[in-house]
Amino acid sequence: MIRRLRMVRAQRMTIVNAMLAFVVLIVILQLWLLTATMNAYLGGDTGTVVPAALGSLACLGLNAGLLWYLFGLD
Amino acid sequence: MIQNQRGVEGPRDLDHGTTPPDGRPIAEQPKWRRDFPIDWAQDEYVSRRELVKFIVLTSAALVVGQFWIVFKSTFSRRPALSTAAPIARVDELSIGGAKTFTYPEGSTPRLLVKTGANSFVAYDQQCTHLLCPVVPAFELGRLHCPCHNGWFDLETGRPVAGPPQRALPRVRVEVRAGTVYATGVEESTA
């Protein structure tokens, strides 16, 4: 008999809380990146625009990965 | 024996909470029932999970914003101005005097300041903080934005004090035969 191993609610709450902290930190980083890039762009410096966009995209990938893991918990 | 959430001993365990009306376990319930649980503890888990989803959506919106800047910087380059336009006569202003003008025609107001017998500087008159008009403070060698007490260096246009973070866009000027010409605009540099 195959029994699916499920985490108890308390364990899932701990994980989701930790994940929430990570995701919030990453979004704050992205927000800082956006404001810094906008400031540089308006100041005439376009050299940082593409690397910043790729960095932000990587942050989204990390967030999406965490969300994917969270879906896997249910 | 396990206590339920009201502190009363009962058959319910903390992981599964209240048994749904059809008697099947939570994992076998339809999605709508799992998303709107009966017990507070389960509800707290669902609300945290939904918050994570919403924040990831915010993360996606920030990426869209970043790529919007990439789009703007790639496809919205402003054409370089090459035509010269007369904006003042040399003897029209005394040293330290200033005059507003537009260049090119229809632009935001620019400010021309005479800094020497035959030398001039010109900048966009809008403060790079919140677009208030700047005024010359020639004796201090600065330009002043009175709205929020911002200061710019008169020679370079760079911010030196107050809230502005970016330099004023500079208008290139040349003196030819007693007339001051605007010959181009340099975008603000940080």
Tab-separated table of C-alpha atoms in Angstrom:
chain	number	residue	atom	x	y	z
A	1	MET	CA	0.000	0.000	0.000
A	2	ILE	CA	1.378	3.318	-1.052
A	3	ARG	CA	0.721	6.041	1.424
A	4	ARG	CA	1.262	9.607	0.388
A	5	LEU	CA	3.461	11.429	2.832
A	6	ARG	CA	1.816	14.722	3.716
A	7	MET	CA	3.174	17.427	5.932
A	8	VAL	CA	1.070	18.421	8.878
A	9	ARG	CA	-0.414	21.870	8.930
A	10	ALA	CA	2.086	23.265	11.436
A	11	GLN	CA	4.968	22.265	9.175
A	12	ARG	CA	3.314	23.817	6.144
A	13	MET	CA	2.677	27.031	8.074
A	14	THR	CA	6.367	27.256	8.962
A	15	ILE	CA	7.334	26.744	5.339
A	16	VAL	CA	4.825	29.228	3.981
A	17	ASN	CA	5.954	31.839	6.523
A	18	ALA	CA	9.589	31.380	5.547
A	19	MET	CA	8.646	31.532	1.895
A	20	LEU	CA	6.670	34.715	2.495
A	21	ALA	CA	9.742	36.316	4.077
A	22	PHE	CA	11.927	35.329	1.098
A	23	VAL	CA	9.410	36.521	-1.462
A	24	VAL	CA	8.939	39.876	0.276
A	25	LEU	CA	12.708	40.391	0.434
A	26	ILE	CA	13.080	39.629	-3.259
A	27	VAL	CA	10.248	41.994	-4.186
A	28	ILE	CA	11.827	44.776	-2.122
A	29	LEU	CA	15.065	44.142	-4.022
A	30	GLN	CA	13.166	44.386	-7.313
A	31	LEU	CA	11.496	47.606	-6.231
A	32	TRP	CA	14.877	49.109	-5.374
A	33	LEU	CA	16.214	47.906	-8.735
A	34	LEU	CA	13.324	49.544	-10.579
A	35	THR	CA	13.701	52.909	-8.839
A	36	ALA	CA	17.482	52.912	-9.274
A	37	THR	CA	17.153	52.010	-12.956
A	38	MET	CA	14.515	54.668	-13.532
A	39	ASN	CA	16.707	57.252	-11.840
A	40	ALA	CA	19.707	56.248	-13.964
A	41	TYR	CA	17.640	56.209	-17.152
A	42	LEU	CA	16.170	59.657	-16.534
A	43	GLY	CA	19.682	60.848	-15.768
A	44	GLY	CA	20.797	59.736	-19.224
A	45	ASP	CA	22.605	56.549	-18.168
A	46	THR	CA	21.199	53.693	-20.238
A	47	GLY	CA	24.058	51.256	-19.617
A	48	THR	CA	22.407	49.723	-16.556
A	49	VAL	CA	18.963	49.287	-18.059
A	50	VAL	CA	19.358	45.825	-19.629
A	51	PRO	CA	21.379	44.185	-16.793
A	52	ALA	CA	18.854	45.506	-14.277
A	53	ALA	CA	15.969	44.078	-16.302
A	54	LEU	CA	17.687	40.689	-16.480
A	55	GLY	CA	18.363	40.811	-12.739
A	56	SER	CA	14.722	41.568	-12.069
A	57	LEU	CA	13.708	38.712	-14.360
A	58	ALA	CA	15.967	36.367	-12.387
A	59	CYS	CA	14.264	37.527	-9.179
A	60	LEU	CA	10.882	36.731	-10.733
A	61	GLY	CA	12.175	33.281	-11.668
A	62	LEU	CA	13.216	32.708	-8.075
A	63	ASN	CA	9.829	33.869	-6.825
A	64	ALA	CA	8.022	31.661	-9.341
A	65	GLY	CA	10.129	28.701	-8.233
A	66	LEU	CA	9.201	29.295	-4.608
A	67	LEU	CA	5.535	29.568	-5.585
A	68	TRP	CA	5.819	26.337	-7.552
A	69	TYR	CA	7.208	24.642	-4.459
A	70	LEU	CA	4.364	26.098	-2.403
A	71	PHE	CA	1.800	24.603	-4.795
A	72	GLY	CA	3.557	21.298	-4.348
A	73	LEU	CA	2.853	21.394	-0.624
A	74	ASP	CA	-0.928	21.256	-1.083
B	1	MET	CA	-6.761	12.510	23.285
B	2	ILE	CA	-6.363	15.677	21.256
B	3	GLN	CA	-7.888	19.043	22.050
B	4	ASN	CA	-9.762	20.867	19.352
B	5	GLN	CA	-9.472	24.635	18.803
B	6	ARG	CA	-11.881	25.548	21.568
B	7	GLY	CA	-9.751	23.645	24.049
B	8	VAL	CA	-12.310	20.904	24.387
B	9	GLU	CA	-11.105	17.367	24.091
B	10	GLY	CA	-12.547	15.682	21.036
B	11	PRO	CA	-11.882	13.361	18.155
B	12	ARG	CA	-10.696	16.046	15.719
B	13	ASP	CA	-6.959	16.324	15.146
B	14	LEU	CA	-5.163	19.625	14.656
B	15	ASP	CA	-4.044	18.822	11.143
B	16	HIS	CA	-7.464	18.240	9.644
B	17	GLY	CA	-9.719	20.358	11.814
B	18	THR	CA	-13.453	20.234	11.450
B	19	THR	CA	-14.784	17.385	9.345
B	20	PRO	CA	-16.671	18.699	6.285
B	21	PRO	CA	-20.404	17.845	5.968
B	22	ASP	CA	-19.846	14.974	3.553
B	23	GLY	CA	-17.434	13.303	5.959
B	24	ARG	CA	-14.565	12.996	3.498
B	25	PRO	CA	-11.094	14.262	4.495
B	26	ILE	CA	-9.934	17.750	3.542
B	27	ALA	CA	-7.607	16.469	0.836
B	28	GLU	CA	-10.545	14.927	-1.026
B	29	GLN	CA	-12.721	18.036	-0.872
B	30	PRO	CA	-13.360	20.228	-3.931
B	31	LYS	CA	-11.037	23.183	-4.430
B	32	TRP	CA	-13.568	25.801	-3.372
B	33	ARG	CA	-13.917	24.125	0.018
B	34	ARG	CA	-10.172	23.837	0.472
B	35	ASP	CA	-9.835	27.537	-0.380
B	36	PHE	CA	-12.502	28.535	2.140
B	37	PRO	CA	-11.776	26.337	5.153
B	38	ILE	CA	-13.916	26.137	8.247
B	39	ASP	CA	-11.146	26.310	10.856
B	40	TRP	CA	-9.160	29.432	11.675
B	41	ALA	CA	-5.817	27.645	11.468
B	42	GLN	CA	-6.497	26.311	7.993
B	43	ASP	CA	-7.819	29.687	6.961
B	44	GLU	CA	-4.600	31.335	8.129
B	45	TYR	CA	-2.566	28.970	5.975
B	46	VAL	CA	-4.724	29.688	2.926
B	47	SER	CA	-4.508	33.461	3.426
B	48	ARG	CA	-0.685	33.339	3.717
B	49	ARG	CA	-0.517	31.203	0.589
B	50	GLU	CA	-2.728	33.652	-1.300
B	51	LEU	CA	-0.537	36.525	-0.093
B	52	VAL	CA	2.540	34.779	-1.504
B	53	LYS	CA	0.730	34.423	-4.843
B	54	PHE	CA	-0.195	38.098	-4.851
B	55	ILE	CA	3.372	39.171	-4.046
B	56	VAL	CA	4.712	36.996	-6.873
B	57	LEU	CA	2.241	38.789	-9.148
B	58	THR	CA	3.699	42.086	-7.918
B	59	SER	CA	7.137	40.719	-8.746
B	60	ALA	CA	5.956	40.053	-12.311
B	61	ALA	CA	4.607	43.612	-12.539
B	62	LEU	CA	7.996	44.992	-11.492
B	63	VAL	CA	9.658	42.952	-14.253
B	64	VAL	CA	7.195	44.442	-16.742
B	65	GLY	CA	8.228	47.887	-15.486
B	66	GLN	CA	11.908	47.052	-15.967
B	67	PHE	CA	11.337	45.903	-19.534
B	68	TRP	CA	9.241	48.996	-20.196
B	69	ILE	CA	12.351	51.045	-19.364
B	70	VAL	CA	14.374	48.839	-21.732
B	71	PHE	CA	11.769	49.449	-24.433
B	72	LYS	CA	11.813	53.190	-23.828
B	73	SER	CA	15.583	53.411	-23.863
B	74	THR	CA	15.800	51.348	-27.071
B	75	PHE	CA	13.027	52.850	-29.183
B	76	SER	CA	12.518	56.344	-27.827
B	77	ARG	CA	15.842	57.961	-28.487
B	78	ARG	CA	15.390	61.664	-28.979
B	79	PRO	CA	16.792	63.064	-32.216
B	80	ALA	CA	19.899	65.130	-31.770
B	81	LEU	CA	19.423	68.808	-32.410
B	82	SER	CA	21.834	70.269	-34.870
B	83	THR	CA	20.266	73.526	-35.936
B	84	ALA	CA	21.515	76.659	-34.238
B	85	ALA	CA	19.031	79.276	-33.139
B	86	PRO	CA	19.753	82.822	-31.933
B	87	ILE	CA	18.564	83.364	-28.381
B	88	ALA	CA	20.098	86.671	-27.245
B	89	ARG	CA	22.551	89.413	-28.081
B	90	VAL	CA	25.767	89.529	-26.061
B	91	ASP	CA	25.183	93.123	-24.928
B	92	GLU	CA	21.588	92.414	-24.008
B	93	LEU	CA	22.544	91.016	-20.599
B	94	SER	CA	24.861	92.287	-17.906
B	95	ILE	CA	27.188	89.806	-16.174
B	96	GLY	CA	25.071	87.741	-13.818
B	97	GLY	CA	21.954	88.555	-15.821
B	98	ALA	CA	19.625	85.881	-17.094
B	99	LYS	CA	17.024	85.393	-19.778
B	100	THR	CA	14.519	82.662	-20.498
B	101	PHE	CA	14.078	81.252	-23.968
B	102	THR	CA	12.778	78.154	-25.702
B	103	TYR	CA	14.958	75.862	-27.773
B	104	PRO	CA	13.872	74.198	-29.922
B	105	GLU	CA	10.677	76.138	-30.544
B	106	GLY	CA	7.918	74.919	-28.234
B	107	SER	CA	10.268	73.338	-25.700
B	108	THR	CA	10.060	73.791	-21.959
B	109	PRO	CA	11.588	77.102	-20.795
B	110	ARG	CA	15.398	77.295	-20.800
B	111	LEU	CA	17.517	79.694	-18.797
B	112	LEU	CA	20.477	81.610	-20.225
B	113	VAL	CA	22.918	83.126	-17.730
B	114	LYS	CA	25.776	85.451	-18.614
B	115	THR	CA	28.795	84.393	-16.560
B	116	GLY	CA	31.464	86.620	-18.109
B	117	ALA	CA	32.000	89.326	-20.691
B	118	ASN	CA	31.649	86.825	-23.490
B	119	SER	CA	30.662	83.587	-21.762
B	120	PHE	CA	27.236	82.102	-21.189
B	121	VAL	CA	25.686	78.962	-19.771
B	122	ALA	CA	22.178	77.703	-20.441
B	123	TYR	CA	20.090	74.999	-18.826
B	124	ASP	CA	16.586	73.684	-18.770
B	125	GLN	CA	14.754	75.875	-16.284
B	126	GLN	CA	12.795	73.017	-14.759
B	127	CYS	CA	14.253	71.623	-11.561
B	128	THR	CA	14.950	67.900	-11.888
B	129	HIS	CA	13.211	67.306	-8.560
B	130	LEU	CA	9.603	68.410	-9.128
B	131	LEU	CA	9.876	70.723	-12.155
B	132	CYS	CA	9.755	74.069	-10.365
B	133	PRO	CA	11.563	76.853	-12.269
B	134	VAL	CA	15.115	77.457	-11.101
B	135	VAL	CA	16.518	80.973	-10.714
B	136	PRO	CA	20.153	82.078	-10.906
B	137	ALA	CA	22.060	82.905	-7.710
B	138	PHE	CA	25.046	84.295	-9.575
B	139	GLU	CA	26.905	85.629	-6.535
B	140	LEU	CA	26.915	82.081	-5.110
B	141	GLY	CA	27.795	80.456	-8.423
B	142	ARG	CA	24.646	78.398	-8.249
B	143	LEU	CA	21.131	77.999	-9.533
B	144	HIS	CA	18.418	77.863	-6.909
B	145	CYS	CA	15.097	76.054	-6.856
B	146	PRO	CA	13.030	77.897	-4.238
B	147	CYS	CA	10.272	75.283	-4.018
B	148	HIS	CA	12.277	72.764	-1.982
B	149	ASN	CA	15.561	74.636	-1.572
B	150	GLY	CA	17.432	72.722	-4.240
B	151	TRP	CA	20.775	74.008	-5.517
B	152	PHE	CA	22.682	73.368	-8.748
B	153	ASP	CA	26.193	74.346	-9.746
B	154	LEU	CA	26.066	77.177	-12.261
B	155	GLU	CA	29.041	75.952	-14.288
B	156	THR	CA	28.048	72.291	-14.631
B	157	GLY	CA	24.344	72.101	-13.774
B	158	ARG	CA	25.005	69.308	-11.285
B	159	PRO	CA	22.957	69.193	-8.068
B	160	VAL	CA	24.935	70.341	-5.034
B	161	ALA	CA	22.329	70.562	-2.266
B	162	GLY	CA	18.703	69.829	-1.518
B	163	PRO	CA	16.430	67.160	-2.941
B	164	PRO	CA	17.429	67.154	-6.660
B	165	GLN	CA	19.447	64.087	-7.626
B	166	ARG	CA	20.032	64.733	-11.322
B	167	ALA	CA	21.759	67.523	-13.189
B	168	LEU	CA	19.841	70.067	-15.222
B	169	PRO	CA	19.812	69.324	-18.962
B	170	ARG	CA	22.317	71.677	-20.510
B	171	VAL	CA	21.789	73.728	-23.644
B	172	ARG	CA	24.985	74.185	-25.661
B	173	VAL	CA	25.547	77.811	-26.582
B	174	GLU	CA	27.959	79.578	-28.905
B	175	VAL	CA	28.717	83.248	-29.395
B	176	ARG	CA	29.005	84.352	-33.008
B	177	ALA	CA	29.292	87.969	-34.075
B	178	GLY	CA	27.742	89.404	-30.949
B	179	THR	CA	24.867	86.966	-30.875
B	180	VAL	CA	24.345	83.979	-28.603
B	181	TYR	CA	23.140	80.847	-30.387
B	182	ALA	CA	21.732	77.669	-28.905
B	183	THR	CA	23.255	74.746	-30.790
B	184	GLY	CA	22.005	71.644	-28.992
B	185	VAL	CA	20.687	70.099	-25.796
B	186	GLU	CA	22.620	67.659	-23.620
B	187	GLU	CA	20.374	65.369	-21.652
B	188	SER	CA	20.740	65.375	-17.899
B	189	THR	CA	23.559	63.255	-16.537
B	190	ALA	CA	23.521	61.876	-13.027
